[in-house]
CSV table of C-alpha atoms and ligand atoms in Angstrom, one decimal:
chain,number,residue,atom,x,y,z
J,23,MET,CA,41.3,-34.9,-17.5
J,24,ILE,CA,37.9,-34.9,-16.0
J,25,ARG,CA,35.1,-37.2,-17.2
J,26,TYR,CA,31.5,-36.3,-17.2
J,27,ILE,CA,28.5,-38.3,-16.3
J,28,ASP,CA,27.5,-39.2,-19.7
J,29,ASP,CA,31.0,-40.7,-20.3
J,30,LEU,CA,30.2,-43.5,-17.8
J,31,GLN,CA,28.3,-46.7,-17.9
J,32,LEU,CA,25.7,-46.4,-15.2
J,33,THR,CA,23.2,-49.4,-15.7
J,34,GLY,CA,22.6,-51.1,-12.3
J,35,LYS,CA,25.3,-49.1,-10.6
J,36,ARG,CA,24.9,-47.2,-7.3
J,37,VAL,CA,25.5,-43.6,-8.4
J,38,PHE,CA,26.3,-41.3,-5.5
J,39,ILE,CA,25.8,-37.7,-6.4
J,40,ARG,CA,27.1,-34.9,-4.3
J,41,VAL,CA,24.5,-32.2,-4.9
J,42,ASP,CA,24.1,-28.8,-3.6
J,43,PHE,CA,20.8,-28.8,-1.9
J,44,ASN,CA,21.7,-26.0,0.6
J,45,VAL,CA,18.5,-24.2,-0.1
J,46,PRO,CA,16.8,-21.2,1.7
J,47,MET,CA,14.3,-22.3,4.0
J,48,GLU,CA,11.6,-21.0,6.3
J,49,GLY,CA,10.6,-23.2,8.9
J,50,ARG,CA,10.1,-26.5,7.2
J,51,ARG,CA,9.5,-25.0,3.8
J,52,VAL,CA,11.8,-24.5,0.8
J,53,THR,CA,11.5,-20.9,-0.1
J,54,ASP,CA,13.8,-21.1,-3.2
J,55,ASP,CA,14.1,-24.3,-4.9
J,56,THR,CA,16.6,-23.1,-7.7
J,57,ARG,CA,19.4,-25.3,-6.5
J,58,ILE,CA,17.3,-28.4,-6.5
J,59,ARG,CA,16.1,-27.6,-10.1
J,60,GLU,CA,19.7,-26.9,-11.2
J,61,ALA,CA,20.7,-30.5,-10.1
J,62,MET,CA,17.8,-32.0,-12.0
J,63,PRO,CA,19.5,-32.6,-15.4
J,64,THR,CA,22.2,-34.7,-13.6
J,65,ILE,CA,19.7,-36.6,-11.5
J,66,ARG,CA,17.5,-37.4,-14.5
J,67,ARG,CA,20.4,-38.4,-16.6
J,68,ALA,CA,21.6,-40.9,-14.0
J,69,LEU,CA,18.1,-42.2,-13.7
J,70,GLU,CA,17.7,-42.6,-17.6
J,71,MET,CA,21.0,-44.3,-17.8
J,72,GLY,CA,19.8,-47.0,-15.2
J,73,GLY,CA,21.6,-45.9,-12.2
J,74,LYS,CA,20.5,-46.3,-8.8
J,75,VAL,CA,20.7,-42.7,-7.5
J,76,ILE,CA,22.0,-41.7,-4.1
J,77,LEU,CA,21.9,-38.0,-3.4
J,78,ALA,CA,23.9,-36.3,-0.6
J,79,SER,CA,24.1,-32.7,0.4
J,80,HIS,CA,24.7,-30.5,3.3
J,81,LEU,CA,22.2,-28.0,4.5
J,82,GLY,CA,23.0,-25.0,6.7
J,83,ARG,CA,25.4,-25.2,9.6
J,84,PRO,CA,24.1,-27.7,12.1
J,85,LYS,CA,26.1,-28.5,15.3
J,86,GLY,CA,25.2,-32.1,15.3
J,87,PRO,CA,21.9,-33.7,14.2
J,88,ASP,CA,19.1,-31.0,14.2
J,89,PRO,CA,15.6,-31.7,13.0
J,90,LYS,CA,15.2,-28.1,11.8
J,91,LEU,CA,18.0,-28.7,9.2
J,92,SER,CA,16.7,-32.0,8.0
J,93,LEU,CA,16.6,-32.5,4.3
J,94,GLU,CA,13.2,-33.7,4.4
J,95,PRO,CA,11.5,-30.8,2.8
J,96,VAL,CA,14.0,-30.8,-0.1
J,97,ALA,CA,13.2,-34.6,-0.6
J,98,VAL,CA,9.4,-33.6,-0.9
J,99,ARG,CA,10.2,-31.0,-3.4
J,100,LEU,CA,12.5,-33.3,-5.3
J,101,ALA,CA,9.7,-36.0,-5.5
J,102,GLU,CA,7.4,-33.1,-7.0
J,103,LEU,CA,10.1,-32.2,-9.5
J,104,LEU,CA,10.5,-35.7,-10.5
J,105,GLY,CA,6.8,-35.6,-11.5
J,106,GLY,CA,5.8,-38.3,-9.0
J,107,LYS,CA,7.5,-40.9,-11.4
J,108,HIS,CA,10.1,-41.7,-8.8
J,109,GLU,CA,9.8,-42.7,-5.1
J,110,VAL,CA,12.2,-40.5,-3.0
J,111,ILE,CA,13.3,-42.0,0.2
J,112,LEU,CA,15.0,-39.9,2.9
J,113,THR,CA,17.3,-41.9,5.1
J,114,ASP,CA,17.5,-40.9,8.8
J,115,ASP,CA,21.3,-40.6,8.6
J,116,CYS,CA,24.0,-40.5,5.9
J,117,VAL,CA,26.1,-43.3,7.1
J,118,GLY,CA,25.6,-46.4,9.3
J,119,ASP,CA,24.0,-49.9,9.0
J,120,GLY,CA,20.4,-48.7,8.4
J,121,VAL,CA,21.6,-46.6,5.4
J,122,LYS,CA,23.6,-49.3,3.9
J,123,LYS,CA,20.6,-51.7,3.9
J,124,GLN,CA,18.3,-49.2,2.5
J,125,VAL,CA,20.9,-48.5,-0.4
J,126,LYS,CA,21.3,-52.1,-0.8
J,127,GLU,CA,17.5,-52.8,-1.1
J,128,LEU,CA,17.0,-49.9,-3.5
J,129,LYS,CA,14.7,-50.7,-6.4
J,130,ASP,CA,14.8,-49.5,-9.9
J,131,GLY,CA,13.7,-46.0,-10.2
J,132,GLN,CA,13.9,-45.3,-6.6
J,133,VAL,CA,15.9,-42.4,-5.4
J,134,VAL,CA,17.7,-42.0,-2.0
J,135,VAL,CA,18.4,-38.8,-0.4
J,136,LEU,CA,20.9,-39.1,2.4
J,137,GLU,CA,20.1,-37.0,5.5
J,138,ASN,CA,22.1,-33.9,6.0
J,139,LEU,CA,26.0,-34.7,5.8
J,140,ARG,CA,26.9,-32.0,8.3
J,141,PHE,CA,24.9,-33.7,11.0
J,142,HIS,CA,28.4,-35.3,11.4
J,143,LYS,CA,31.4,-33.0,12.2
J,144,GLU,CA,33.4,-35.6,10.4
J,145,GLU,CA,32.0,-34.2,7.0
J,146,GLU,CA,33.8,-30.8,7.3
J,147,ALA,CA,36.8,-32.4,9.0
J,148,ASN,CA,37.2,-34.6,6.1
J,149,ASP,CA,37.7,-37.7,8.4
J,150,GLU,CA,38.9,-40.6,6.6
J,151,THR,CA,36.7,-43.3,8.2
J,152,PHE,CA,33.6,-41.2,7.6
J,153,ALA,CA,34.7,-40.7,3.8
J,154,ARG,CA,35.2,-44.4,3.6
J,155,GLU,CA,31.7,-45.1,5.0
J,156,LEU,CA,30.2,-42.7,2.4
J,157,ALA,CA,32.3,-44.3,-0.4
J,158,ALA,CA,31.0,-47.8,0.5
J,159,LEU,CA,27.5,-46.7,-0.5
J,160,ALA,CA,28.8,-46.0,-4.0
J,161,ASP,CA,29.8,-47.7,-7.2
J,162,VAL,CA,30.2,-44.4,-9.1
J,163,TYR,CA,30.9,-40.9,-7.7
J,164,VAL,CA,29.4,-37.9,-9.3
J,165,ASN,CA,30.1,-34.3,-8.1
J,166,ASP,CA,27.6,-31.6,-9.2
J,167,ALA,CA,28.0,-29.2,-6.2
J,168,PHE,CA,30.3,-26.6,-7.5
J,169,GLY,CA,29.3,-24.2,-4.6
J,170,THR,CA,31.1,-26.5,-2.2
J,171,ALA,CA,34.0,-27.4,-4.6
J,172,HIS,CA,36.4,-25.0,-2.8
J,173,ARG,CA,36.0,-27.1,0.4
J,174,ALA,CA,38.0,-30.3,1.1
J,175,HIS,CA,35.3,-32.1,2.9
J,176,ALA,CA,34.6,-35.9,3.1
J,177,SER,CA,31.9,-35.7,0.5
J,178,THR,CA,33.6,-33.4,-1.9
J,179,ALA,CA,37.2,-34.7,-1.7
J,180,GLY,CA,37.9,-37.4,1.0
J,181,MET,CA,35.6,-40.1,-0.2
J,182,VAL,CA,36.6,-39.8,-4.0
J,183,PRO,CA,39.7,-42.0,-4.1
J,184,PHE,CA,37.8,-44.7,-2.5
J,185,VAL,CA,35.2,-45.1,-5.2
J,186,LYS,CA,36.0,-46.9,-8.3
J,187,GLU,CA,34.7,-44.3,-10.9
J,188,LYS,CA,34.1,-40.7,-10.8
J,189,ALA,CA,32.8,-37.9,-12.9
J,190,ALA,CA,31.5,-34.4,-12.8
J,191,GLY,CA,27.7,-33.7,-13.3
J,192,PHE,CA,26.2,-31.2,-15.8
J,193,LEU,CA,26.1,-28.3,-13.5
J,194,MET,CA,29.7,-28.8,-12.5
J,195,ARG,CA,30.7,-29.2,-16.1
J,196,LYS,CA,29.1,-25.9,-17.2
J,197,GLU,CA,31.0,-24.2,-14.3
J,198,ILE,CA,34.4,-25.7,-15.2
J,199,GLU,CA,33.8,-24.9,-18.9
J,200,TYR,CA,32.9,-21.3,-18.7
J,201,LEU,CA,35.1,-20.3,-15.8
J,202,GLY,CA,37.9,-22.5,-17.3
J,203,LYS,CA,37.7,-20.7,-20.7
J,204,VAL,CA,37.8,-17.4,-19.1
J,205,LEU,CA,41.2,-18.3,-17.3
J,206,LYS,CA,42.7,-20.4,-20.1
J,207,ASN,CA,41.8,-19.2,-23.5
J,208,PRO,CA,39.5,-16.3,-23.5
J,209,ASP,CA,38.5,-14.7,-26.9
J,210,LYS,CA,40.0,-11.2,-27.1
J,211,PRO,CA,39.4,-8.4,-26.3
J,212,PHE,CA,39.1,-9.7,-22.9
J,213,VAL,CA,37.5,-7.4,-20.2
J,214,ALA,CA,37.3,-8.1,-16.6
J,215,ILE,CA,35.0,-5.9,-14.3
J,216,LEU,CA,35.6,-5.9,-10.6
J,217,GLY,CA,33.7,-4.2,-7.8
J,218,GLY,CA,32.3,-5.1,-4.5
J,219,SER,CA,33.1,-3.8,-1.1
J,220,LYS,CA,36.8,-4.5,-0.5
J,221,VAL,CA,40.1,-4.6,-2.3
J,222,SER,CA,41.4,-7.1,0.2
J,223,ASP,CA,38.8,-9.6,-0.7
J,224,LYS,CA,39.8,-9.4,-4.4
J,225,ILE,CA,43.7,-8.9,-4.5
J,226,LYS,CA,44.2,-12.4,-5.8
J,227,VAL,CA,41.4,-12.2,-8.4
J,228,ILE,CA,43.1,-8.9,-9.6
J,229,GLU,CA,46.5,-10.5,-9.7
J,230,SER,CA,45.4,-13.4,-11.4
J,231,LEU,CA,43.3,-11.6,-14.3
J,232,LEU,CA,45.6,-8.6,-14.7
J,233,PRO,CA,48.1,-10.3,-16.9
J,234,LYS,CA,45.4,-11.9,-18.9
J,235,VAL,CA,42.9,-9.1,-19.7
J,236,ASP,CA,43.0,-6.3,-22.1
J,237,ALA,CA,41.0,-4.0,-19.8
J,238,LEU,CA,40.2,-4.2,-15.9
J,239,LEU,CA,37.3,-1.9,-15.1
J,240,VAL,CA,37.0,-1.3,-11.4
J,241,GLY,CA,33.9,0.1,-9.6
J,242,GLY,CA,32.4,-0.5,-6.2
J,243,ALA,CA,33.8,0.5,-2.9
J,244,MET,CA,37.2,-0.9,-3.9
J,245,ALA,CA,37.7,1.9,-6.5
J,246,TYR,CA,38.1,4.4,-3.8
J,247,THR,CA,41.2,2.7,-2.4
J,248,PHE,CA,42.7,3.0,-5.9
J,249,LEU,CA,41.7,6.5,-6.5
J,250,LYS,CA,43.1,7.5,-3.1
J,251,ALA,CA,46.4,5.8,-3.9
J,252,GLN,CA,46.5,8.1,-7.1
J,253,GLY,CA,45.9,11.2,-4.8
J,254,VAL,CA,42.3,11.7,-6.0
J,255,GLU,CA,40.1,13.3,-3.1
J,256,VAL,CA,37.7,10.5,-2.0
J,257,GLY,CA,35.9,12.2,0.9
J,258,LYS,CA,34.3,9.9,3.4
J,259,SER,CA,34.3,7.0,1.0
J,260,ARG,CA,35.3,3.5,2.2
J,261,VAL,CA,39.0,3.2,1.9
J,262,GLU,CA,41.3,0.5,3.0
J,263,GLY,CA,44.1,2.5,4.4
J,264,ASP,CA,46.5,-0.4,4.8
J,265,LYS,CA,46.1,-1.2,1.1
J,266,LEU,CA,47.1,2.0,-0.6
J,267,SER,CA,50.6,0.8,-1.4
J,268,LEU,CA,49.2,-2.4,-2.7
J,269,ALA,CA,46.8,-0.4,-5.0
J,270,THR,CA,49.8,1.6,-6.2
J,271,ARG,CA,51.7,-1.5,-7.1
J,272,LEU,CA,48.7,-3.1,-8.9
J,273,LEU,CA,48.4,0.2,-10.8
J,274,GLU,CA,52.1,-0.2,-11.8
J,275,ALA,CA,51.7,-3.9,-12.6
J,276,ALA,CA,48.9,-3.0,-14.9
J,277,HIS,CA,51.0,-0.5,-16.8
J,278,ARG,CA,53.8,-3.1,-17.1
J,279,PHE,CA,51.3,-5.7,-18.6
J,280,LYS,CA,50.0,-2.9,-20.9
J,281,THR,CA,46.6,-3.7,-19.3
J,282,GLN,CA,44.1,-0.6,-19.1
J,283,LEU,CA,43.1,-0.3,-15.5
J,284,VAL,CA,39.9,1.8,-15.7
J,285,LEU,CA,38.8,3.7,-12.6
J,286,PRO,CA,35.6,5.7,-12.3
J,287,VAL,CA,35.7,9.3,-13.7
J,288,ASP,CA,32.5,10.3,-11.9
J,289,HIS,CA,30.3,9.0,-8.9
J,290,ILE,CA,27.0,9.1,-7.3
J,291,VAL,CA,27.8,10.2,-3.7
J,292,GLY,CA,25.8,10.3,-0.5
J,293,THR,CA,26.2,11.3,3.1
J,294,GLU,CA,25.7,7.6,4.5
J,295,PRO,CA,25.5,4.1,3.1
J,296,THR,CA,21.7,3.9,3.6
J,297,GLU,CA,18.4,4.7,1.8
J,298,ASN,CA,18.0,7.9,3.9
J,299,SER,CA,21.1,9.4,2.3
J,300,PRO,CA,20.6,11.9,-0.6
J,301,ALA,CA,22.1,10.7,-4.0
J,302,THR,CA,24.2,13.4,-5.9
J,303,GLU,CA,26.3,13.1,-9.2
J,304,THR,CA,29.8,14.5,-9.2
J,305,PRO,CA,31.1,16.4,-12.2
J,306,ASP,CA,34.4,14.5,-12.1
J,307,ASN,CA,36.3,11.8,-10.0
J,308,ALA,CA,36.7,14.0,-7.0
J,309,ILE,CA,34.4,13.5,-4.0
J,310,PRO,CA,33.5,16.4,-1.6
J,311,PRO,CA,34.9,16.0,1.8
J,312,ASP,CA,31.7,15.3,3.7
J,313,MET,CA,30.4,12.7,1.0
J,314,MET,CA,31.1,9.0,0.2
J,315,GLY,CA,31.1,7.4,-3.1
J,316,LEU,CA,28.2,4.9,-3.3
J,317,ASP,CA,27.9,4.2,-7.1
J,318,ILE,CA,29.7,4.8,-10.3
J,319,GLY,CA,28.3,8.0,-12.3
J,320,PRO,CA,26.8,8.3,-15.8
J,321,LYS,CA,30.2,9.0,-17.5
J,322,THR,CA,31.7,6.0,-16.1
J,323,ARG,CA,28.7,3.8,-16.9
J,324,ALA,CA,29.1,4.9,-20.5
J,325,ILE,CA,32.7,4.0,-20.6
J,326,PHE,CA,32.4,0.8,-19.0
J,327,ALA,CA,29.5,-0.1,-21.4
J,328,GLN,CA,31.7,0.8,-24.4
J,329,HIS,CA,34.5,-1.6,-23.3
J,330,ILE,CA,31.8,-4.4,-22.7
J,331,ARG,CA,30.3,-3.7,-26.1
J,332,ASP,CA,33.6,-4.1,-27.8
J,333,ALA,CA,34.7,-7.2,-25.8
J,334,ARG,CA,34.7,-10.8,-27.0
J,335,THR,CA,34.8,-12.2,-23.3
J,336,VAL,CA,33.7,-10.4,-20.2
J,337,VAL,CA,33.9,-11.6,-16.7
J,338,TRP,CA,32.4,-9.6,-13.8
J,339,ASN,CA,32.6,-9.9,-10.1
J,340,GLY,CA,31.4,-7.4,-7.6
J,341,PRO,CA,28.6,-5.0,-7.7
J,342,MET,CA,29.5,-1.3,-8.8
J,343,GLY,CA,27.8,0.3,-5.9
J,344,LEU,CA,25.4,-0.1,-2.9
J,345,PHE,CA,22.9,-1.8,-5.1
J,346,GLU,CA,20.7,-3.0,-2.3
J,347,VAL,CA,19.5,0.6,-2.1
J,348,PRO,CA,17.8,1.5,-5.5
J,349,LYS,CA,19.3,5.1,-5.8
J,350,PHE,CA,22.7,3.6,-5.8
J,351,ALA,CA,21.9,0.6,-8.1
J,352,GLU,CA,22.1,2.1,-11.4
J,353,GLY,CA,25.9,1.4,-11.9
J,354,THR,CA,25.4,-2.2,-11.3
J,355,ARG,CA,22.2,-2.3,-13.3
J,356,SER,CA,24.0,-0.7,-16.4
J,357,VAL,CA,26.8,-3.1,-16.4
J,358,ALA,CA,24.4,-5.9,-16.1
J,359,ALA,CA,22.5,-4.6,-19.0
J,360,ALA,CA,25.4,-3.9,-21.1
J,361,MET,CA,26.6,-7.6,-20.7
J,362,ALA,CA,23.2,-8.8,-21.3
J,363,ILE,CA,22.0,-6.9,-24.2
J,364,ASN,CA,24.7,-4.9,-25.8
J,365,THR,CA,27.6,-7.3,-26.5
J,366,GLN,CA,28.4,-10.3,-28.5
J,367,ALA,CA,30.8,-11.4,-25.8
J,368,THR,CA,30.8,-14.4,-23.6
J,369,THR,CA,29.6,-13.2,-20.4
J,370,VAL,CA,30.5,-14.8,-17.1
J,371,ILE,CA,29.4,-13.6,-13.6
J,372,GLY,CA,31.1,-14.8,-10.5
J,373,GLY,CA,30.6,-14.0,-6.8
J,374,GLY,CA,27.4,-14.3,-4.6
J,375,ASP,CA,26.4,-10.6,-4.5
J,376,SER,CA,26.8,-10.1,-8.2
J,377,ALA,CA,25.0,-13.2,-9.2
J,378,ALA,CA,22.1,-12.0,-6.9
J,379,ALA,CA,22.1,-8.6,-8.5
J,380,VAL,CA,22.0,-10.0,-11.9
J,381,GLU,CA,19.1,-12.3,-10.9
J,382,GLN,CA,17.2,-9.7,-9.1
J,383,MET,CA,17.6,-7.3,-12.2
J,384,GLY,CA,16.2,-9.9,-14.5
J,385,PHE,CA,19.4,-10.3,-16.7
J,386,ALA,CA,20.5,-13.8,-15.6
J,387,ASP,CA,19.2,-15.9,-18.5
J,388,LYS,CA,20.8,-13.5,-21.0
J,389,MET,CA,24.3,-14.2,-19.7
J,390,SER,CA,26.5,-17.0,-21.0
J,391,HIS,CA,27.0,-18.2,-17.5
J,392,VAL,CA,26.1,-17.0,-13.8
J,393,SER,CA,28.0,-19.1,-11.5
J,394,THR,CA,26.2,-21.0,-8.8
J,395,GLY,CA,29.2,-20.8,-6.4
J,396,GLY,CA,30.0,-17.5,-4.8
J,397,GLY,CA,33.2,-18.4,-2.9
J,398,ALA,CA,34.1,-21.1,-5.2
J,399,SER,CA,33.8,-19.0,-8.3
J,400,LEU,CA,36.2,-16.4,-6.8
J,401,GLU,CA,38.7,-19.1,-5.8
J,402,PHE,CA,38.5,-20.4,-9.4
J,403,LEU,CA,39.2,-17.0,-10.8
J,404,GLU,CA,42.2,-16.5,-8.5
J,405,GLY,CA,43.7,-19.4,-10.5
J,406,ARG,CA,43.6,-21.8,-7.3
J,407,ASP,CA,42.9,-25.7,-7.7
J,408,LEU,CA,39.5,-26.4,-6.1
J,409,PRO,CA,39.7,-29.5,-4.0
J,410,GLY,CA,36.4,-30.8,-5.2
J,411,ILE,CA,37.5,-30.4,-8.9
J,412,LYS,CA,41.1,-31.7,-8.3
J,413,ALA,CA,39.6,-34.8,-6.8
J,414,LEU,CA,37.7,-35.6,-10.1
J,415,GLU,CA,40.9,-35.6,-12.1
J,416,THR,CA,41.9,-38.7,-13.8
J,417,ARG,CA,45.1,-39.4,-15.5
R,6,LIG,P1,30.6,-10.6,-4.5
R,6,LIG,O1,29.8,-11.3,-3.5
R,6,LIG,O2,29.8,-10.5,-5.9
R,6,LIG,O3,31.9,-11.0,-4.7
R,6,LIG,P2,31.3,-8.5,-2.7
R,6,LIG,O4,30.7,-9.3,-1.5
R,6,LIG,O5,32.7,-8.2,-2.9
R,6,LIG,O6,30.6,-9.2,-4.0
R,6,LIG,O7,30.5,-7.0,-2.5
R,6,LIG,C1,29.2,-6.9,-2.5
R,6,LIG,C2,28.8,-5.8,-1.6
R,6,LIG,O8,29.6,-4.5,-1.9
R,6,LIG,C3,27.3,-5.3,-1.7
R,6,LIG,O9,26.8,-5.4,-0.4
R,6,LIG,C4,27.4,-3.8,-2.1
R,6,LIG,O10,26.5,-3.0,-1.4
R,6,LIG,C5,28.8,-3.3,-1.6
R,6,LIG,N1,29.2,-2.1,-2.2
R,6,LIG,C6,29.6,-2.0,-3.4
R,6,LIG,N2,30.0,-0.8,-3.8
R,6,LIG,C7,30.0,0.0,-2.5
R,6,LIG,C8,30.1,1.2,-2.1
R,6,LIG,N3,30.6,2.2,-2.9
R,6,LIG,N4,29.9,1.6,-0.8
R,6,LIG,C9,29.5,0.7,0.1
R,6,LIG,N5,29.3,-0.7,-0.3
R,6,LIG,C10,29.4,-1.0,-1.6
R,7,LIG,MG1,29.8,-11.2,-1.4
């Protein structure tokens, strides 16, 4: 069982919240504060409940202390988002006597932001001494950083057993509820759409979803490995030669599970994966020898849209084509639009590039859930236990 932040009594307690403040920066400026804003409901609730809030995050990949990767700009933005009602104090480290003292002297309504956790290599090494030092700052541990939940680091896993009480924040709860529903009790018909660059990245997701879904729609570059395995002419398309027998096995498994595995019946093809390439429709699923498949074609879009329309649950990971180039983005856009507009289904998006595509195309707020964790959402859909979620479980 996992408890959530509002199940706890926080008055006067030191509430350590692991957040994901790993935001894009240019110089010392936060260029996109989405992740800070997404943590606000949990931070606000902890403050309203009378907690003394201590926020911890990593930023980038520092090799030791690095002023360029200080959380200072994040602390400044956070203070703005709190409407100037709370003083935000940035510590100069995340552990040590100075930090302990600052936390001890924390006054009501003040918020502490610990300096970048990854200034210490012990964070990623999940070092026990370091984990105990972090735990010593807290009466209550809250994890709201789904994006790092697939990593067993000191702040996501190691410290948790050393704190008296633990809970998930609101962002974490939304991830667990939606992704959990998809895996455990999806309303039927349940349709999964998988795309992206490589079959090899997605094998475990396919294997995990295949027995559960009514239909698996495959687009993106990985479709060509499946088509080639069926003997279809795929020209110069990206194919993983060493995954052809795996693709055949997956097609056979789909047949056994009575799952429809739906492959593209037409394509948008080009000569190279860049914007300099021409873009041509093929009449059927065969690709000319000197061409490569770069998006799904209009007939495939219509078939996919129909599956999406009739579904009660849709989960999508992986773009349908080279969506970064507009002339190869229509497949991805049409899947996003069908999920956003033309269905009553619960719609869940996982994967970094897929989430970026949906946001860029303006459909994000029309989905039931767009996961904030690229790698973490994939591992969740693979059916794996994520260490950061596992650590929150109480008996
Ligand atoms: P996600 O991050 O959502 O899991 P992936 O990382 O697996 O998705 O794949 C995204 C990438 O796959 C994008 O950069 C996209 O351009 C690329 N891609 C999709 N289809 C094709 C294709 N037919 N040819 C080349 N690249 C493709
Ligand atoms: Mg990706």
